[in-house]
């Protein structure tokens, strides 16, 4: 299978990181080598999801700033899957390095990483100025755009229209709705935003608790988690052409 770059995008608090982490787990479970890169330049959120700690000699900034680095050595292994590796900022504060991240260094990093993995996932940002998210959207073969029903989501969607047009990503977008927990009627939301959603993710009550414990939803055998995972399996079928079998 040829290498693919997939970017997950959406407004902040849309559920995109949860989706990106668990989609990566679903793809790695098919015996594909999967890389996952975070666009968060302030806080290392991916290591929380996997119950890991990133030392200073590894992580995102080392991969971006070292001359001719061995990119693969900067990724961290996950405990749940031998096929899944992630790249995030280290645990200690590195926020002062954010301004030194250039588009050229990000493009070089993503291109080099895509050669190491069967599938490379970018966990994008709602911040339109984020360099990793922007380059990831530009290079992606597919963009899964997450929406959580709310009054502000249609405004975000309207506000990024020019950005989507400028990057020419409209034809690559696949809209995914995170089903709300009774906080906002999904039918009302659909009428407001006037989008069609190819996939709808069920609400998982204990998702936050599992994430804080370092357990991805995909690996938890609970009815709600399994319903969420079934959607991820369908998406994995789409990405892999339906030809691969689970381990």
CSV table of C-alpha atoms in Angstrom, one decimal:
chain,number,residue,atom,x,y,z
A,1,UNK,CA,0.0,0.0,0.0
A,2,UNK,CA,1.4,3.4,-0.9
A,3,UNK,CA,2.0,5.9,1.9
A,4,UNK,CA,-1.0,8.2,2.7
A,5,UNK,CA,-1.2,11.5,4.6
A,6,UNK,CA,-4.4,12.0,6.4
A,7,UNK,CA,-5.3,15.2,8.4
A,8,UNK,CA,-7.9,15.5,11.1
A,9,UNK,CA,-9.3,19.0,11.4
A,10,UNK,CA,-12.0,20.9,13.2
A,11,UNK,CA,-12.9,23.6,15.7
A,12,UNK,CA,-11.3,23.4,19.2
A,13,UNK,CA,-13.3,20.9,21.4
A,14,UNK,CA,-14.8,19.2,18.3
A,15,UNK,CA,-13.4,15.8,19.4
A,16,UNK,CA,-10.7,15.8,16.7
A,17,UNK,CA,-7.8,14.6,18.9
A,18,UNK,CA,-9.9,11.8,20.3
A,19,UNK,CA,-10.9,10.8,16.7
A,20,UNK,CA,-7.3,11.1,15.4
A,21,UNK,CA,-5.8,9.0,18.2
A,22,UNK,CA,-8.4,6.2,17.9
A,23,UNK,CA,-8.4,6.2,14.1
A,24,UNK,CA,-4.6,5.7,14.3
A,25,UNK,CA,-5.2,2.8,16.7
A,26,UNK,CA,-7.8,1.3,14.3
A,27,UNK,CA,-5.4,1.5,11.4
A,28,UNK,CA,-2.5,0.1,13.3
A,29,UNK,CA,-4.7,-2.8,14.4
A,30,UNK,CA,-4.8,-3.8,10.7
A,31,UNK,CA,-1.0,-4.4,10.8
A,32,UNK,CA,-0.2,-1.1,9.1
A,33,UNK,CA,2.7,1.0,10.3
A,34,UNK,CA,1.0,4.3,11.5
A,35,UNK,CA,2.5,7.6,12.5
A,36,UNK,CA,0.6,10.3,14.4
A,37,UNK,CA,1.8,13.9,14.6
A,38,UNK,CA,0.3,16.5,16.9
A,39,UNK,CA,-0.1,20.1,15.9
A,40,UNK,CA,-0.3,21.3,19.5
A,41,UNK,CA,2.9,23.4,20.0
A,42,UNK,CA,2.2,24.2,23.6
A,43,UNK,CA,1.0,21.1,25.4
A,44,UNK,CA,1.9,17.5,24.7
A,45,UNK,CA,-1.6,16.0,24.7
A,46,UNK,CA,-0.9,12.8,22.7
A,47,UNK,CA,1.3,11.3,25.5
A,48,UNK,CA,-1.6,11.7,27.9
A,49,UNK,CA,-3.8,9.6,25.6
A,50,UNK,CA,-1.1,6.8,25.4
A,51,UNK,CA,0.0,7.1,29.1
A,52,UNK,CA,3.6,8.0,28.0
A,53,UNK,CA,6.2,10.6,28.8
A,54,UNK,CA,8.3,12.3,26.2
A,55,UNK,CA,11.9,13.1,27.2
A,56,UNK,CA,13.7,16.3,25.9
A,57,UNK,CA,15.8,14.4,23.4
A,58,UNK,CA,12.7,13.2,21.6
A,59,UNK,CA,9.6,14.9,20.4
A,60,UNK,CA,8.3,17.4,17.9
A,61,UNK,CA,10.8,20.3,18.3
A,62,UNK,CA,13.8,18.1,18.1
A,63,UNK,CA,12.4,16.6,14.8
A,64,UNK,CA,11.8,20.1,13.5
A,65,UNK,CA,15.0,21.8,14.4
A,66,UNK,CA,17.9,19.3,14.2
A,67,UNK,CA,19.9,19.3,11.0
A,68,UNK,CA,19.2,16.2,9.0
A,69,UNK,CA,17.6,14.3,11.9
A,70,UNK,CA,16.7,10.7,11.9
A,71,UNK,CA,13.0,11.5,12.1
A,72,UNK,CA,12.0,8.0,13.1
A,73,UNK,CA,14.0,8.3,16.3
A,74,UNK,CA,12.0,11.3,17.5
A,75,UNK,CA,8.7,9.4,17.4
A,76,UNK,CA,7.5,7.6,20.6
A,77,UNK,CA,6.2,4.0,20.7
A,78,UNK,CA,2.8,3.4,22.1
A,79,UNK,CA,2.2,0.8,24.7
A,80,UNK,CA,-1.0,-0.6,23.1
A,81,UNK,CA,0.3,-1.3,19.6
A,82,UNK,CA,3.7,-2.2,18.1
A,83,UNK,CA,2.6,-0.6,14.8
A,84,UNK,CA,1.7,2.9,16.2
A,85,UNK,CA,4.2,5.7,16.8
A,86,UNK,CA,3.4,9.4,17.7
A,87,UNK,CA,5.2,12.7,17.6
A,88,UNK,CA,4.3,15.4,20.1
A,89,UNK,CA,6.1,18.1,22.1
A,90,UNK,CA,8.0,16.9,25.2
A,91,UNK,CA,6.5,17.0,28.7
A,92,UNK,CA,8.6,19.9,29.8
A,93,UNK,CA,7.4,23.4,28.7
A,94,UNK,CA,8.6,24.4,25.2
A,95,UNK,CA,6.2,27.1,24.4
A,96,UNK,CA,9.0,29.6,23.7
A,97,UNK,CA,10.0,27.5,20.7
A,98,UNK,CA,6.7,28.0,18.9
A,99,UNK,CA,7.7,31.1,17.0
A,100,UNK,CA,10.7,29.3,15.5
A,101,UNK,CA,8.6,26.7,13.6
A,102,UNK,CA,8.7,27.5,9.9
A,103,UNK,CA,6.5,26.1,7.1
A,104,UNK,CA,9.6,24.8,5.4
A,105,UNK,CA,10.7,22.8,8.4
A,106,UNK,CA,7.1,21.4,8.9
A,107,UNK,CA,6.9,20.4,5.2
A,108,UNK,CA,10.3,18.7,5.5
A,109,UNK,CA,9.2,16.8,8.6
A,110,UNK,CA,5.9,15.6,7.2
A,111,UNK,CA,7.4,14.6,3.9
A,112,UNK,CA,10.2,12.6,5.7
A,113,UNK,CA,7.7,11.0,8.1
A,114,UNK,CA,5.4,9.9,5.3
A,115,UNK,CA,8.3,7.8,3.9
A,116,UNK,CA,8.5,5.9,7.2
A,117,UNK,CA,4.9,4.9,7.7
A,118,UNK,CA,2.1,3.3,5.7
A,119,UNK,CA,-0.3,5.9,6.9
A,120,UNK,CA,0.7,9.3,8.5
A,121,UNK,CA,-2.0,11.1,10.5
A,122,UNK,CA,-1.8,14.8,11.4
A,123,UNK,CA,-3.9,15.9,14.3
A,124,UNK,CA,-4.8,19.4,13.1
A,125,UNK,CA,-5.7,22.6,14.9
A,126,UNK,CA,-8.6,25.0,14.8
A,127,UNK,CA,-6.1,27.8,14.8
A,128,UNK,CA,-5.6,28.8,11.1
A,129,UNK,CA,-2.1,30.1,11.7
A,130,UNK,CA,-0.8,26.8,13.1
A,131,UNK,CA,2.0,25.8,10.8
A,132,UNK,CA,1.7,22.0,11.3
A,133,UNK,CA,-2.0,22.0,10.8
A,134,UNK,CA,-1.8,24.2,7.7
A,135,UNK,CA,0.9,22.2,6.0
A,136,UNK,CA,-0.8,19.0,7.0
A,137,UNK,CA,-4.0,20.2,5.4
A,138,UNK,CA,-2.2,21.2,2.2
A,139,UNK,CA,-0.3,17.8,1.9
A,140,UNK,CA,-3.2,15.6,3.0
A,141,UNK,CA,-4.8,13.1,0.6
A,142,UNK,CA,-8.0,13.2,2.8
A,143,UNK,CA,-9.2,15.7,5.5
A,144,UNK,CA,-11.6,14.4,8.1
A,145,UNK,CA,-13.3,17.5,9.5
A,146,UNK,CA,-14.9,17.1,12.9
A,147,UNK,CA,-18.0,18.9,14.1
A,148,UNK,CA,-19.6,18.9,17.5
A,149,UNK,CA,-23.1,20.4,17.4
A,150,UNK,CA,-23.1,23.8,19.0
A,151,UNK,CA,-24.2,27.3,18.3
A,152,UNK,CA,-20.6,28.3,17.5
A,153,UNK,CA,-19.8,25.4,15.1
A,154,UNK,CA,-21.7,27.0,12.1
A,155,UNK,CA,-19.8,30.3,12.7
A,156,UNK,CA,-16.5,28.4,12.7
A,157,UNK,CA,-17.5,26.7,9.5
A,158,UNK,CA,-18.4,30.0,7.8
A,159,UNK,CA,-15.3,31.6,9.1
A,160,UNK,CA,-12.9,29.1,7.5
A,161,UNK,CA,-14.5,29.1,4.0
A,162,UNK,CA,-11.9,31.4,2.5
A,163,UNK,CA,-9.1,29.4,4.2
A,164,UNK,CA,-10.5,26.2,2.7
A,165,UNK,CA,-10.7,27.8,-0.7
A,166,UNK,CA,-7.2,29.2,-0.5
A,167,UNK,CA,-5.7,25.8,0.4
A,168,UNK,CA,-7.9,23.9,-2.2
A,169,UNK,CA,-9.0,21.3,0.4
A,170,UNK,CA,-12.8,21.4,-0.1
A,171,UNK,CA,-12.7,18.3,-2.4
A,172,UNK,CA,-10.6,16.4,0.1
A,173,UNK,CA,-12.9,17.0,3.1
A,174,UNK,CA,-15.0,14.3,4.7
A,175,UNK,CA,-17.4,15.7,7.3
A,176,UNK,CA,-17.7,13.8,10.6
A,177,UNK,CA,-20.2,14.7,13.3
A,178,UNK,CA,-19.6,14.0,17.0
A,179,UNK,CA,-23.0,13.1,18.4
A,180,UNK,CA,-23.8,15.4,21.3
A,181,UNK,CA,-24.8,14.4,24.8
A,182,UNK,CA,-28.1,16.1,24.8
A,183,UNK,CA,-26.5,19.5,24.9
A,184,UNK,CA,-27.6,20.5,21.4
A,185,UNK,CA,-30.1,18.9,19.1
A,186,UNK,CA,-28.3,17.3,16.2
A,187,UNK,CA,-31.3,17.8,13.8
A,188,UNK,CA,-31.3,21.5,14.6
A,189,UNK,CA,-27.6,21.7,14.1
A,190,UNK,CA,-27.7,20.0,10.7
A,191,UNK,CA,-30.3,22.5,9.5
A,192,UNK,CA,-28.2,25.4,10.7
A,193,UNK,CA,-24.9,24.2,9.2
A,194,UNK,CA,-26.3,22.7,6.0
A,195,UNK,CA,-23.7,20.1,5.6
A,196,UNK,CA,-23.9,16.4,4.9
A,197,UNK,CA,-22.0,14.1,7.3
A,198,UNK,CA,-20.6,10.9,6.0
A,199,UNK,CA,-20.0,9.5,9.5
A,200,UNK,CA,-21.5,10.2,12.9
A,201,UNK,CA,-19.6,9.2,16.0
A,202,UNK,CA,-21.6,8.1,19.0
A,203,UNK,CA,-21.1,9.9,22.3
A,204,UNK,CA,-18.8,8.0,24.7
A,205,UNK,CA,-19.5,9.0,28.3
A,206,UNK,CA,-16.3,7.8,29.8
A,207,UNK,CA,-14.0,9.0,27.0
A,208,UNK,CA,-12.4,11.7,29.1
A,209,UNK,CA,-11.8,9.4,32.0
A,210,UNK,CA,-10.2,6.7,29.7
A,211,UNK,CA,-8.0,9.3,28.0
A,212,UNK,CA,-6.7,10.6,31.3
A,213,UNK,CA,-5.9,7.1,32.3
A,214,UNK,CA,-3.9,6.6,29.0
A,215,UNK,CA,-6.4,4.1,27.5
A,216,UNK,CA,-7.6,4.9,23.9
A,217,UNK,CA,-11.3,4.3,23.4
A,218,UNK,CA,-10.6,1.8,20.6
A,219,UNK,CA,-9.0,-0.7,23.0
A,220,UNK,CA,-11.7,-0.5,25.7
A,221,UNK,CA,-14.4,-3.2,25.6
A,222,UNK,CA,-17.5,-1.3,26.5
A,223,UNK,CA,-20.7,-1.0,24.6
A,224,UNK,CA,-20.3,2.7,24.0
A,225,UNK,CA,-16.7,2.4,23.1
A,226,UNK,CA,-17.4,-0.5,20.7
A,227,UNK,CA,-20.0,1.6,18.9
A,228,UNK,CA,-17.5,4.4,18.5
A,229,UNK,CA,-14.9,1.9,17.3
A,230,UNK,CA,-17.3,0.4,14.7
A,231,UNK,CA,-17.4,3.8,13.0
A,232,UNK,CA,-13.6,3.9,13.0
A,233,UNK,CA,-13.5,0.4,11.4
A,234,UNK,CA,-15.7,1.7,8.6
A,235,UNK,CA,-13.4,4.6,8.0
A,236,UNK,CA,-10.4,2.3,8.1
A,237,UNK,CA,-12.1,0.3,5.3
A,238,UNK,CA,-12.4,3.4,3.3
A,239,UNK,CA,-8.8,4.3,3.7
A,240,UNK,CA,-7.5,0.9,3.1
A,241,UNK,CA,-9.8,0.0,0.2
A,242,UNK,CA,-11.6,-2.7,2.3
A,243,UNK,CA,-8.9,-5.2,1.4
A,244,UNK,CA,-7.1,-5.6,4.7
A,245,UNK,CA,-8.2,-7.8,7.5
A,246,UNK,CA,-7.9,-7.1,11.2
A,247,UNK,CA,-5.3,-9.0,13.1
